[in-house]
Coordinates of C-alpha atoms and ligand atoms in Angstrom, one line a residue:
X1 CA -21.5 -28.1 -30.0
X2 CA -20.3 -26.8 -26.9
X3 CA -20.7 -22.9 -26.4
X4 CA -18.7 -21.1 -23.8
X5 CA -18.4 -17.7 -23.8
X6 CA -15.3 -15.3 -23.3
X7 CA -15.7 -11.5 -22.5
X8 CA -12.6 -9.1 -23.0
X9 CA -13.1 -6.2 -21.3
X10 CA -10.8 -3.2 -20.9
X11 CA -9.8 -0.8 -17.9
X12 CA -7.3 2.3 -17.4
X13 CA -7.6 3.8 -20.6
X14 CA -9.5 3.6 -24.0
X15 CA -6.9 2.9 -26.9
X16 CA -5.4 -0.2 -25.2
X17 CA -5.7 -2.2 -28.6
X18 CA -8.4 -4.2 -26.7
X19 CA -9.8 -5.4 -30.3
X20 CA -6.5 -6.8 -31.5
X21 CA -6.4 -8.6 -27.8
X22 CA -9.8 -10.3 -28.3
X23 CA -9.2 -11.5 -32.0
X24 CA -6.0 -13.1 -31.4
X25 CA -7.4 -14.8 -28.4
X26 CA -9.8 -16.2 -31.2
X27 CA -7.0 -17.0 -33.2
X28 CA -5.1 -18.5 -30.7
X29 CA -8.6 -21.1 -30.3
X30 CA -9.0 -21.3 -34.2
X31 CA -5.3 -22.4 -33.8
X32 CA -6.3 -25.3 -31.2
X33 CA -9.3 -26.2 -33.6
X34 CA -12.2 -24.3 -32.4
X35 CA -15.0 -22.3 -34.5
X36 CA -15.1 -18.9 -32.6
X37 CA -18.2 -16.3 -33.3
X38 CA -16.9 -12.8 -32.3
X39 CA -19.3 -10.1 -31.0
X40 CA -18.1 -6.2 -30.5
X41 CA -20.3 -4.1 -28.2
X42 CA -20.4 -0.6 -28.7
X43 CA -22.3 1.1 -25.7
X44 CA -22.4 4.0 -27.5
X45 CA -26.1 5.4 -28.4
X46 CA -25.7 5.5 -32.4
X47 CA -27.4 2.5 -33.9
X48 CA -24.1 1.7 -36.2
X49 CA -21.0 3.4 -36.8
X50 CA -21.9 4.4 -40.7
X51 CA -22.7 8.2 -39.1
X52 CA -19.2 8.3 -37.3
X53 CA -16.6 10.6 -38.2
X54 CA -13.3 8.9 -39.0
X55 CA -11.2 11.5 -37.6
X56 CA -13.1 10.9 -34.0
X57 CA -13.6 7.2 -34.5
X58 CA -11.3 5.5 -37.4
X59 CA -12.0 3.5 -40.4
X60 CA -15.5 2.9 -40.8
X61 CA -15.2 -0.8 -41.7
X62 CA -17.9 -1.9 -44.1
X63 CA -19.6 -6.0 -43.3
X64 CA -20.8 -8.2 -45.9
X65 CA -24.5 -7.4 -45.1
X66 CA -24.1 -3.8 -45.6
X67 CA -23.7 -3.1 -42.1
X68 CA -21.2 0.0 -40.8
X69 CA -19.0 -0.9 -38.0
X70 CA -16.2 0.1 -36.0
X71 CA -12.7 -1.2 -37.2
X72 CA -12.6 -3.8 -34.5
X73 CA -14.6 -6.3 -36.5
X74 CA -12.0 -5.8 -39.5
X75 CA -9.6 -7.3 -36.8
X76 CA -11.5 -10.2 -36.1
X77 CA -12.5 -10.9 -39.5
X78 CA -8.7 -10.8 -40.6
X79 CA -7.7 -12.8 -37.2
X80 CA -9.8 -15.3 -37.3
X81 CA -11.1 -15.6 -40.8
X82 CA -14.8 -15.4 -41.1
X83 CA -17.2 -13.1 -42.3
X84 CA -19.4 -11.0 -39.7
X85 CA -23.1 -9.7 -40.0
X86 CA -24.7 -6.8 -38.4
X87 CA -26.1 -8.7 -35.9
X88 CA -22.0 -9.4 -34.1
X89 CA -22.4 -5.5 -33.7
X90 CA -24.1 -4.6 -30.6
X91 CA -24.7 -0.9 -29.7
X92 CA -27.0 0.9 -26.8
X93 CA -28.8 2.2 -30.0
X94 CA -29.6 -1.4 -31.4
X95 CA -30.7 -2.9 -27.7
X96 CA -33.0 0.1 -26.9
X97 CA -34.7 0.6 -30.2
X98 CA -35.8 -3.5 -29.7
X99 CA -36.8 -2.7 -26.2
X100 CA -38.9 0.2 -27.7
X101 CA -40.4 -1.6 -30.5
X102 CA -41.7 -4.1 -27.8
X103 CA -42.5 -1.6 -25.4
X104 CA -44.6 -0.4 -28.1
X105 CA -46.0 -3.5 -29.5
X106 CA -47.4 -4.5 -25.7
X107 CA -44.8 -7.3 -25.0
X108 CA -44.1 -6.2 -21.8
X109 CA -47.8 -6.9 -20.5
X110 CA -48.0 -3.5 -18.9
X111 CA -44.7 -3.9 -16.8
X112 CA -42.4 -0.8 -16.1
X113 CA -39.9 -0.9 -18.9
X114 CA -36.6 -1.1 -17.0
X115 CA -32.3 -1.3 -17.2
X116 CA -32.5 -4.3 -15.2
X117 CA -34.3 -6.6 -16.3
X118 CA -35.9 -5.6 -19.6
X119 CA -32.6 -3.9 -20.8
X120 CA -30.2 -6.5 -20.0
X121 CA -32.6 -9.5 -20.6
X122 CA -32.5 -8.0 -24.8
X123 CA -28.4 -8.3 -24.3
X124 CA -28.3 -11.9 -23.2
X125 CA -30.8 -13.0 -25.6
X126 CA -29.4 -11.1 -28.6
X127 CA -25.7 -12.7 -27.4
X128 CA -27.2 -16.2 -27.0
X129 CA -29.0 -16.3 -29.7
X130 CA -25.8 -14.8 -32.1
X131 CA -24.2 -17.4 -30.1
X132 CA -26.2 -20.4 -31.0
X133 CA -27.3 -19.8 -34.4
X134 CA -23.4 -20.1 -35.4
X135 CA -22.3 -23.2 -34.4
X136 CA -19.5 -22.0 -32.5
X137 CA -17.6 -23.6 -29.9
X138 CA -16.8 -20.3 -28.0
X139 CA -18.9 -16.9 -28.4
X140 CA -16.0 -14.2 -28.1
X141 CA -17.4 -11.0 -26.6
X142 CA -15.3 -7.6 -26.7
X143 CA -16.9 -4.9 -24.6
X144 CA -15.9 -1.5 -26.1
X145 CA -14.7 1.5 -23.8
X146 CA -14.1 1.4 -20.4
X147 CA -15.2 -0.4 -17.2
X148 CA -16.2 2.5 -15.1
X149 CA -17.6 4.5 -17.9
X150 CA -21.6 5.1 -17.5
X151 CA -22.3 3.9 -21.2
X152 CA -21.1 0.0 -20.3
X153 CA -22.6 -0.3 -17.0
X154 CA -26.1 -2.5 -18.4
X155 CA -23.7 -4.2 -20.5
X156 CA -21.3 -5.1 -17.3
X157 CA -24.7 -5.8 -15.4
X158 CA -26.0 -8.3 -18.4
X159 CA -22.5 -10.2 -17.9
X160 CA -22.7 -10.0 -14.6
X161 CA -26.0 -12.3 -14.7
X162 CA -24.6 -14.4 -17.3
X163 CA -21.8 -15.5 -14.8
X164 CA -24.6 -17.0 -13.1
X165 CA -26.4 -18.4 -15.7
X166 CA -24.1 -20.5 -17.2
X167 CA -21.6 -23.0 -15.2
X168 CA -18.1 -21.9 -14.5
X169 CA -15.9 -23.4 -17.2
X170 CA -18.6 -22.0 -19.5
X171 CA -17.8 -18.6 -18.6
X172 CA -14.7 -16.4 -18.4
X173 CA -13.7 -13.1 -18.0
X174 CA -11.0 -11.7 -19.8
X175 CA -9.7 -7.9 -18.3
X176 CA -7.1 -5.9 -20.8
X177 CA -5.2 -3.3 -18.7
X178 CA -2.1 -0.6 -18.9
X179 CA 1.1 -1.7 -17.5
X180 CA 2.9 2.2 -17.7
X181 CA 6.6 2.5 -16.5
X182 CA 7.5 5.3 -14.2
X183 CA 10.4 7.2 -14.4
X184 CA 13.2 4.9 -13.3
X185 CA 11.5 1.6 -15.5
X186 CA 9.6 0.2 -12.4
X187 CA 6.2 -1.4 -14.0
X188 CA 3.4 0.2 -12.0
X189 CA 0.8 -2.3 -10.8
X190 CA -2.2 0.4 -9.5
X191 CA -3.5 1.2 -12.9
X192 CA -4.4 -2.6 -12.8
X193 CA -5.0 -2.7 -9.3
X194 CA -7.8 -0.2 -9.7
X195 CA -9.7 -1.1 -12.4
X196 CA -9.6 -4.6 -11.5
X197 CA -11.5 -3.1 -8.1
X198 CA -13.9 -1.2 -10.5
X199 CA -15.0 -4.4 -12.2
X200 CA -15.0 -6.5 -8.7
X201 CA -17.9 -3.3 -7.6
X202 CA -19.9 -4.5 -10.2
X203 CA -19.4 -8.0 -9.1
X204 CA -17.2 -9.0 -11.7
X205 CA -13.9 -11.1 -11.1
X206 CA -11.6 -11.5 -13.8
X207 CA -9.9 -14.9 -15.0
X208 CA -7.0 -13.6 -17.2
X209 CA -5.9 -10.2 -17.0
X210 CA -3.6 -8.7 -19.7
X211 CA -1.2 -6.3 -19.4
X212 CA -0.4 -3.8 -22.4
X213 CA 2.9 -2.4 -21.3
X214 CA 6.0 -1.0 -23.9
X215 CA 7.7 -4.4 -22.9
X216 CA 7.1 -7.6 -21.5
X217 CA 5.9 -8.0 -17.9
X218 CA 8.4 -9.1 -15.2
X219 CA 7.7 -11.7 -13.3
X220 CA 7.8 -10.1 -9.6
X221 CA 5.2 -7.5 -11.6
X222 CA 3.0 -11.0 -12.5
X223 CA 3.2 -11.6 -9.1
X224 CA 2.4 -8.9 -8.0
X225 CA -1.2 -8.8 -9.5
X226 CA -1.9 -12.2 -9.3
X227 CA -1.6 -11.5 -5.9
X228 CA -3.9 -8.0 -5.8
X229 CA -6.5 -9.0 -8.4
X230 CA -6.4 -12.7 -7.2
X231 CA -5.8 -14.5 -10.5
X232 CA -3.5 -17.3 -10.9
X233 CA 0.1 -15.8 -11.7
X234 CA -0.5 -17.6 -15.0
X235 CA -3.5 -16.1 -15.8
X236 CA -1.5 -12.6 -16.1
X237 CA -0.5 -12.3 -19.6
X238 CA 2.2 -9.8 -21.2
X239 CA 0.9 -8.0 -23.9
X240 CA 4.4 -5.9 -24.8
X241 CA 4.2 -3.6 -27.4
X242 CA 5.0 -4.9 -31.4
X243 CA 5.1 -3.6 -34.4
X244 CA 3.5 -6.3 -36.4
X245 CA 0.1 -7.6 -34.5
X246 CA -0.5 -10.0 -36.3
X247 CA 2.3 -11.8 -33.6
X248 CA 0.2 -10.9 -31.2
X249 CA -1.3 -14.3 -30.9
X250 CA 1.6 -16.1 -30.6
X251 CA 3.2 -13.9 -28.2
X252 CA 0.4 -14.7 -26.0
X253 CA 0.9 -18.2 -26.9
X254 CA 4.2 -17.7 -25.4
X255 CA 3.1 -16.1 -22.6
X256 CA 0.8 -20.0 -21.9
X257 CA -2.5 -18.2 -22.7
X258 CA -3.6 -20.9 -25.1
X259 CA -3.2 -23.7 -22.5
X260 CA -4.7 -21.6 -19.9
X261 CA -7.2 -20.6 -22.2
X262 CA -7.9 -24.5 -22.3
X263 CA -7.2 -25.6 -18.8
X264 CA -9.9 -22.8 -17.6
X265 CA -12.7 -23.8 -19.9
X266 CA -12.3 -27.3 -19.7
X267 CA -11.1 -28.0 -23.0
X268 CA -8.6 -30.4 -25.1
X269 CA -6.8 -28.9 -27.9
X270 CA -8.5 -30.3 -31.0
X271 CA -5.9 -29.4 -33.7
X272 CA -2.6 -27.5 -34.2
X273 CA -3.2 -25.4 -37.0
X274 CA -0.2 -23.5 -38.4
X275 CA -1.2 -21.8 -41.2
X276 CA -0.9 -18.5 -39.1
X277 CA 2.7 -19.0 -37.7
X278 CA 3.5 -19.2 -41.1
X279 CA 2.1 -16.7 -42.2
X280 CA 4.1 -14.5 -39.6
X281 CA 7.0 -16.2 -40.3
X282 CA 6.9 -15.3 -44.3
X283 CA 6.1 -12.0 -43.4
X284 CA 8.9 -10.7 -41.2
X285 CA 11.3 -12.8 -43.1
X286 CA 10.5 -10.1 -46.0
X287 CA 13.5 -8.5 -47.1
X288 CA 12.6 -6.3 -50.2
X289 CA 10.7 -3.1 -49.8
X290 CA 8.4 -1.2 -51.9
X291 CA 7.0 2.2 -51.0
X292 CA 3.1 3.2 -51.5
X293 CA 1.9 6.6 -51.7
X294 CA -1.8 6.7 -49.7
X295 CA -2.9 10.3 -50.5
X296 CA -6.1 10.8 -48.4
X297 CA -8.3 13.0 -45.7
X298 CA -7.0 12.1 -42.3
X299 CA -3.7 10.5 -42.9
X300 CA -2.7 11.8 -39.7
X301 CA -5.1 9.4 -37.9
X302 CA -3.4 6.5 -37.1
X303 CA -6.8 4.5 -38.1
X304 CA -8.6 5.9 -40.4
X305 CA -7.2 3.5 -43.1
X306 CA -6.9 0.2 -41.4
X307 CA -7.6 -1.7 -43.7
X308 CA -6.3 -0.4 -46.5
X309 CA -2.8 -0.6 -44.7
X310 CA -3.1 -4.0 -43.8
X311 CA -4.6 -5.6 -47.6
X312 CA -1.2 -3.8 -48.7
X313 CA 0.6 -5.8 -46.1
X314 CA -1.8 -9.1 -47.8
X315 CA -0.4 -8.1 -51.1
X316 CA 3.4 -7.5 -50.3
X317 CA 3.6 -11.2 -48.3
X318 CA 2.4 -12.6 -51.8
X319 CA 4.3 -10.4 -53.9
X320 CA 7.0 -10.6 -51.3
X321 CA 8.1 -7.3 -50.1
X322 CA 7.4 -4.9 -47.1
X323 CA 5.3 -2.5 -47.8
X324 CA 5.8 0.9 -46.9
X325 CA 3.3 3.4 -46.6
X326 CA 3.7 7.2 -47.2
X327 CA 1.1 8.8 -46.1
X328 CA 0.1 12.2 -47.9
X329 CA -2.2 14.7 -46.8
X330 CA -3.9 15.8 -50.1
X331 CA -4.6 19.3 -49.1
X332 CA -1.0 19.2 -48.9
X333 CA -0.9 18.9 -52.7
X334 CA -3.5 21.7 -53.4
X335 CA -1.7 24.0 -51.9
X336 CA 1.5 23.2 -54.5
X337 CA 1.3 24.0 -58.4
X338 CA 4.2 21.2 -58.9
X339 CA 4.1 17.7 -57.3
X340 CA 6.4 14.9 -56.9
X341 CA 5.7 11.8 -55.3
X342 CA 9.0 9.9 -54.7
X343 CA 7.1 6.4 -54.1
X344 CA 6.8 2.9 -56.3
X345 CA 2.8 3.0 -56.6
X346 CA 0.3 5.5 -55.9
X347 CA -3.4 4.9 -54.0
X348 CA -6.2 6.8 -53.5
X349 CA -8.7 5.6 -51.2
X350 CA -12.2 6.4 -50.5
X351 CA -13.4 9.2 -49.2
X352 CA -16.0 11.9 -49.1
X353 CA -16.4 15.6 -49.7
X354 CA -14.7 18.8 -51.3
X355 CA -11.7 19.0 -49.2
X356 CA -8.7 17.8 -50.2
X357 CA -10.7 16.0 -53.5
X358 CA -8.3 18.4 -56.2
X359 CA -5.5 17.4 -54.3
X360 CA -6.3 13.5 -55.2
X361 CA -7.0 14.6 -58.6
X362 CA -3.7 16.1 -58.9
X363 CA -1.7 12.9 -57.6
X364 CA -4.0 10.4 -59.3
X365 CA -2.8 12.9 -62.7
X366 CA 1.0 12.4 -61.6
X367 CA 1.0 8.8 -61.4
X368 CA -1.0 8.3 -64.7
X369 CA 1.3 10.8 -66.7
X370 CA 4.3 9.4 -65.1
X371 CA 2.9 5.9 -65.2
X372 CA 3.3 4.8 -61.8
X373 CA 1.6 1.9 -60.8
X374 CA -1.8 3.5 -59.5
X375 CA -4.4 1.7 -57.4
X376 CA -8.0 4.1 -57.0
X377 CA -10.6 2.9 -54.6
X378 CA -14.2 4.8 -54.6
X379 CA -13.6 7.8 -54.1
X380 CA -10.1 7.4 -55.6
X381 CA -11.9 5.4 -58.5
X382 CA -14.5 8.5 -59.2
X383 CA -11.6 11.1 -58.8
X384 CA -9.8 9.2 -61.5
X385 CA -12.7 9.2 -63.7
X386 CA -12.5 12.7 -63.3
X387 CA -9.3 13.1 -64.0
X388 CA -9.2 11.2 -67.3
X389 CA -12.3 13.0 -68.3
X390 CA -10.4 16.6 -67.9
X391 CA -7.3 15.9 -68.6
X392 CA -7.6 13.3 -71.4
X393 CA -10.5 14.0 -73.1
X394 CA -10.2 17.5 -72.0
X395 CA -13.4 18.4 -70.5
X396 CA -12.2 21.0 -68.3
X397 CA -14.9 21.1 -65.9
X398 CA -15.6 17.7 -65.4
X399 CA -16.8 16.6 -62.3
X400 CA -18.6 14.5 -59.2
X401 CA -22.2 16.3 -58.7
X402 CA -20.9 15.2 -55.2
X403 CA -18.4 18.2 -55.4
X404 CA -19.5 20.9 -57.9
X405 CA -22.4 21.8 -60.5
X406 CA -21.0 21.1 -64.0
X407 CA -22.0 20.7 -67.5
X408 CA -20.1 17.5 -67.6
X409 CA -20.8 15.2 -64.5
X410 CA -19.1 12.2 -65.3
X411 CA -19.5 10.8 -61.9
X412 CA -23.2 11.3 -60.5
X413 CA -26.2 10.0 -58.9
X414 CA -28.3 6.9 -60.7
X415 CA -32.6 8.4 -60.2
X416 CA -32.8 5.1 -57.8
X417 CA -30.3 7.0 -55.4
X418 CA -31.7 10.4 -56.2
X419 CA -35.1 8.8 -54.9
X420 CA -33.2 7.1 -52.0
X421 CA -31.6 10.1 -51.5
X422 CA -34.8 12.5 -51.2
X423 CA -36.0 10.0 -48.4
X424 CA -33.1 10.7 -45.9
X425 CA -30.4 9.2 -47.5
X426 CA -29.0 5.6 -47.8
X427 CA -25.7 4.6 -49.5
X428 CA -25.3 1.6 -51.6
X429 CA -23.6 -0.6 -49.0
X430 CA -22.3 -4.1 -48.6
X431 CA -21.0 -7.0 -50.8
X432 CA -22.2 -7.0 -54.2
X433 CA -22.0 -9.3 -57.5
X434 CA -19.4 -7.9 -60.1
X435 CA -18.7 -9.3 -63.4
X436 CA -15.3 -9.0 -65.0
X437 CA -15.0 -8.4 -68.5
X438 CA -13.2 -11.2 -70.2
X439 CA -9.2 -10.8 -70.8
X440 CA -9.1 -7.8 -69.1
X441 CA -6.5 -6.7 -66.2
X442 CA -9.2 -7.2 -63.6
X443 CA -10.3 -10.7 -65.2
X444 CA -6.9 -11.4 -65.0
X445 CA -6.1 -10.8 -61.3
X446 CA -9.1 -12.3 -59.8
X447 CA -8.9 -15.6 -62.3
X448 CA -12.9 -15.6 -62.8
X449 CA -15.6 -13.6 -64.1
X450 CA -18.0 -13.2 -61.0
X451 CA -16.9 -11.0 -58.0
X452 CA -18.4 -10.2 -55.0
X453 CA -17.3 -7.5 -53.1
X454 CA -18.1 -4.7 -50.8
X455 CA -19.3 -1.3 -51.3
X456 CA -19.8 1.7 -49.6
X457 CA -20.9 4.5 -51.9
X458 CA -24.0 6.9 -53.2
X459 CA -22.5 8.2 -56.9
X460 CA -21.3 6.6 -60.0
X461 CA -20.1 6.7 -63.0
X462 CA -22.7 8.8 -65.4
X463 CA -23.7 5.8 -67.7
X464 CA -24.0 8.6 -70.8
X465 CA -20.5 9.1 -70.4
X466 CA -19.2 5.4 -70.5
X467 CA -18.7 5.5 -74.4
X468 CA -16.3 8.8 -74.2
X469 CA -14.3 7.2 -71.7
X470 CA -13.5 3.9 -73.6
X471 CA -12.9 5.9 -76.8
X472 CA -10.1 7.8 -75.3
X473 CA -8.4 4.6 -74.1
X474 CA -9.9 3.9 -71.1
X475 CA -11.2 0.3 -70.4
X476 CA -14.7 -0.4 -68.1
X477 CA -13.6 -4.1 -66.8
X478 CA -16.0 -4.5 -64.3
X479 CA -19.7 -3.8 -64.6
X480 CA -22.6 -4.4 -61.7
X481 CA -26.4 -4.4 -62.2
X482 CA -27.4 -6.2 -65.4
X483 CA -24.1 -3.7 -67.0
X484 CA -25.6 -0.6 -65.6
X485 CA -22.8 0.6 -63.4
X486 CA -19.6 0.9 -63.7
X487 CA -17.2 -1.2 -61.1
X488 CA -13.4 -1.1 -62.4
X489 CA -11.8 0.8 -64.6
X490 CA -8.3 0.4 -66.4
X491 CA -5.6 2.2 -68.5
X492 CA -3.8 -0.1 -70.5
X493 CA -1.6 2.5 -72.3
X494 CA 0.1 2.1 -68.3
X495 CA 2.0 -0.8 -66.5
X496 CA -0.9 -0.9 -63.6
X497 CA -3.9 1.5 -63.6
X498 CA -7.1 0.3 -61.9
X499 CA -9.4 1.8 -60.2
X500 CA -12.5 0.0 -58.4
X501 CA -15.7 1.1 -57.1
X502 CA -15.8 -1.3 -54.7
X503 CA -13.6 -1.8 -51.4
X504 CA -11.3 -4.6 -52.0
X505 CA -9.5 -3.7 -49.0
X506 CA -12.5 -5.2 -46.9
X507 CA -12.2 -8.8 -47.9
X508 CA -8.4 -9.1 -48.0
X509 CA -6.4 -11.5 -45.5
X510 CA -3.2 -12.0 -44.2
X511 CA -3.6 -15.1 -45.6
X512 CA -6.3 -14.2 -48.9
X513 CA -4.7 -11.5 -50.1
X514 CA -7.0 -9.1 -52.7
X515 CA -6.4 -9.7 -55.8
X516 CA -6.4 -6.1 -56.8
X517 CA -3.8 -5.4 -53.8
X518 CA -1.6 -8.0 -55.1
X519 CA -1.7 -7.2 -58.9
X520 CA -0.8 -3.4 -57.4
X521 CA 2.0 -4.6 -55.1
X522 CA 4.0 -6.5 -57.7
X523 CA 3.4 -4.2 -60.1
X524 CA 5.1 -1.6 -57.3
X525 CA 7.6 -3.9 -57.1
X526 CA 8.9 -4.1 -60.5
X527 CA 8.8 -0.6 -61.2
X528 CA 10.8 -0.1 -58.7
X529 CA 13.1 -2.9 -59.7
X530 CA 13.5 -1.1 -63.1
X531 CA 13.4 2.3 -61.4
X532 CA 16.8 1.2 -59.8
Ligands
LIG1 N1 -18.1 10.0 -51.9 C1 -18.2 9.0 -52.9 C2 -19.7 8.5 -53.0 O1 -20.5 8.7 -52.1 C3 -17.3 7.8 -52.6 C4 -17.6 7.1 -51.3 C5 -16.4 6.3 -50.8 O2 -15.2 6.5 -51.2 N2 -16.6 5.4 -49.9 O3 -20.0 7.8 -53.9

């Protein structure tokens, strides 16, 4: 085992897609052979992201371990194929509540508690010891925000020591920058220029620096900062705009990254995987195109639904068609007392809350009366529930006890949650065992009878109510806990109708698609075909 580490860190401007820079740079290693452990860094104060608003923040992306995090690790999980713990999620919150807890505990021996060293001593060892305990080749560090802004600086500091700590083709520093065009299409260096001088203040020098600019980056404007920031013209990488990223890495393999990446760290290429290329390659050679309906909260964020936009990608490359996403505001569809959604599936995501939940209902009741091929996760699994309960069975005021008192609350807290609940609140969170019923829809999709999947939720289906449900037609296919609760749901009477308590969306590759993404994308697919 060899373990160098690469940091990405980002100047100009937040937003630069710095997450999608540092996973394909993993890929791009993967690709040559290597095993890469990604870390993100999130100097912001909040321990984990599960508190964070997704209109201010994005998806809140859901680990294996239960842990909340920012949408970056969904990138890196896709990119390069491994499953993340809390522990590759660093925040300020995480570092200083250790430093406390030994503060408290007497570890420091009566020492003043300080930034430098106690702060940034509990950042190396918590990145060396993620580092080690993989079995990496290469620890892959992203540093979120800024370089400049006040939240990063005892991360900067702790990478600054690093540098020193560990021999040069151990260490390198990757710097992700904005390349704008002015008026008459000149590329503008100074952006890059400046922040480059930002990092060099801290004593940090980078080794690549990458250039996010609408196109790719001329070679007199390579020159230009190789020759300000002193890297080797090389070592400047375009980063154009695209509208598939999963190119990304190999654009940058056009641009020689790889082999710098290589010739910098003192490496040979091991391998030359493929599997991605291809991947690519079947994807934009997709001709057919299906359109999904996502009716949700903040569809106007661009990434509140990451993930669920890309396992629909997963599922059209094996179903092979483009998938097309029209997004629907569901307050949108409260405000209407007819609704018609001209799309070949419908899907309803998770969510929380009043607003906009009748809205859902109401599409979630269009596609099952007009049996359109309807995918319901969480939220949109509960709301369907719901639905069926009023509409089918016709208890009018059937609800969530999340969203209204009612006499009939088919979806509601288990009195474990209400206990969790009356001690501050937890949700039931990360990947959990799932067993399929037997030569059902679900049982069908996956090919097996235990699932494991991930979860991100505090109700449930009311257990009293299970026996109503499935004597109006609806099937349970999926039960958790010994057969307690309730994880997928079907309606036979309709060519695809599943909803899932779980988020499938979390687990789903380019290259693994989700079975229940899949199974909703062909099924999209056809209808359409027949639709024609
Ligand atoms: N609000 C619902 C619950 O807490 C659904 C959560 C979700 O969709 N992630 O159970």
């Amino acid at each position: 085992m060899i373990m160098k580490y690469i940091f990405v860190t980002g100047g100009v401007m937040s937003g630069l897609g710095k997450g999608i820079t540092a996973a394909s740079i993993g890929r791009l290693l993967v690709d040559m052979g290597y095993k890469v452990v990604p870390i993100k860094i999130d100097p912001y104060i909040n321990i984990d992201a599960g508190t964070m608003n997704p209109f201010q923040h994005g998806e809140v992306y859901v680990l294996k371990d239960g842990t909340e995090v920012d949408l970056d690790l969904g990138h890196y999980e896709r990119f390069i194929g491994i499953e993340l713990t809390g522990e590759h999620n660093i925040t300020t919150g995480k570092i200083y509540r250790n430093v406390i807890e030994k503060e408290r505990k007497g570890e420091y021996l009566g020492q003043t508690v300080q930034i430098i060293p106690h702060v940034t001593d509990e950042i190396k060892s918590w990145i060396r010891r993620v580092a080690e305990k993989s079995g990496a080749d290469i620890c892959l560090v992203e540093i979120g925000g800024t370089v400049g802004d006040i939240e990063g600086m005892p991360f900067l500091e702790a990478i600054r020591q690093m540098k020193n700590e560990e021999k040069e083709e151990d260490f390198m520093l990757v710097h992700v920058t904005l390349v704008p065009l002015d008026k008459g299409g000149e590329q503008k260096t100074k952006p890059t220029q400046h922040s480059v001088k930002e990092l060099r203040s801290i004593g940090l020098q980078p080794d690549v620096i990458v250039g996010r600019c609408v196109e790719k980056l001329r070679p007199e404007t390579k020159k230009k900062i190789s020759l300000f920031c002193d890297v080797p013209v090389e070592a400047v990488i375009s980063d154009e705009d695209t509208d598939e990223i999963y190119e990304v890495p190999l654009k940058f393999k056009e641009e020689g990254l790889d082999r710098y990446l290589l010739k910098r760290l003192k490496l040979e290429k091991k391998e030359e995987r493929t599997e991605w290329a291809e991947m690519v390659r079947r994807l934009k050679e997709l001709k057919e195109e299906v359109t999904i309906a996502v009716v949700g909260k903040y569809t106007h964020v661009r990434d509140s639904y990451i993930s669920i936009r890309e396992a629909l990608k997963h599922g059209g490359i094996e179903a092979e068609c483009k998938v097309k996403i029209l997004w629907i505001e569901s307050e949108e569809l409260e405000k209407r007392d007819e609704i018609e959604i001209d799309a070949d599936g419908i899907l309803v995501p998770g969510g929380f809350g009043k607003r906009g939940a009748e809205g859902k209902i109401k599409a979630i009741q269009y596609a099952r009366e007009n049996d359109i091929p309807f995918l319901g996760i969480c939220f949109g699994f509960q709301l369907a529930v719901i639905e069926f309960a009023r509409n089918v069975i016709g208890w009018e005021d059937a609800n969530s006890s999340e969203l209204a008192e009612t006499d009939h609350p088919v979806i509601d807290l288990l009195p474990e949650q209400r206990k969790i609940d009356a001690l501050g609140g937890t949700m039931r969170l990360g990947e959990i065992e799932v067993t399929l019923v037997p030569g059902t829809m679900a049982h069908k999709l996956y090919g097996k009878e235990k699932i494991y999947e991930r979860h991100r939720h505090r109700y449930e289906v009311n257990p009293e109510y299970k026996d109503d449900l499935e004597k109006h037609g609806l099937v349970i296919s999926g039960y958790s806990d010994n057969g307690r609760r309730v994880e997928i749901i079907e309606y036979p009477k309709n060519r695809f109708y599943l909803g899932t308590q779980f988020h499938p969306e979390f687990k789903s590759r380019p290259y693994a698609p989700s079975p229940p993404f899949v199974g909703f994308v062909k099924a999209a697919l056809e209808f359409k075909r027949q639709r024609l």
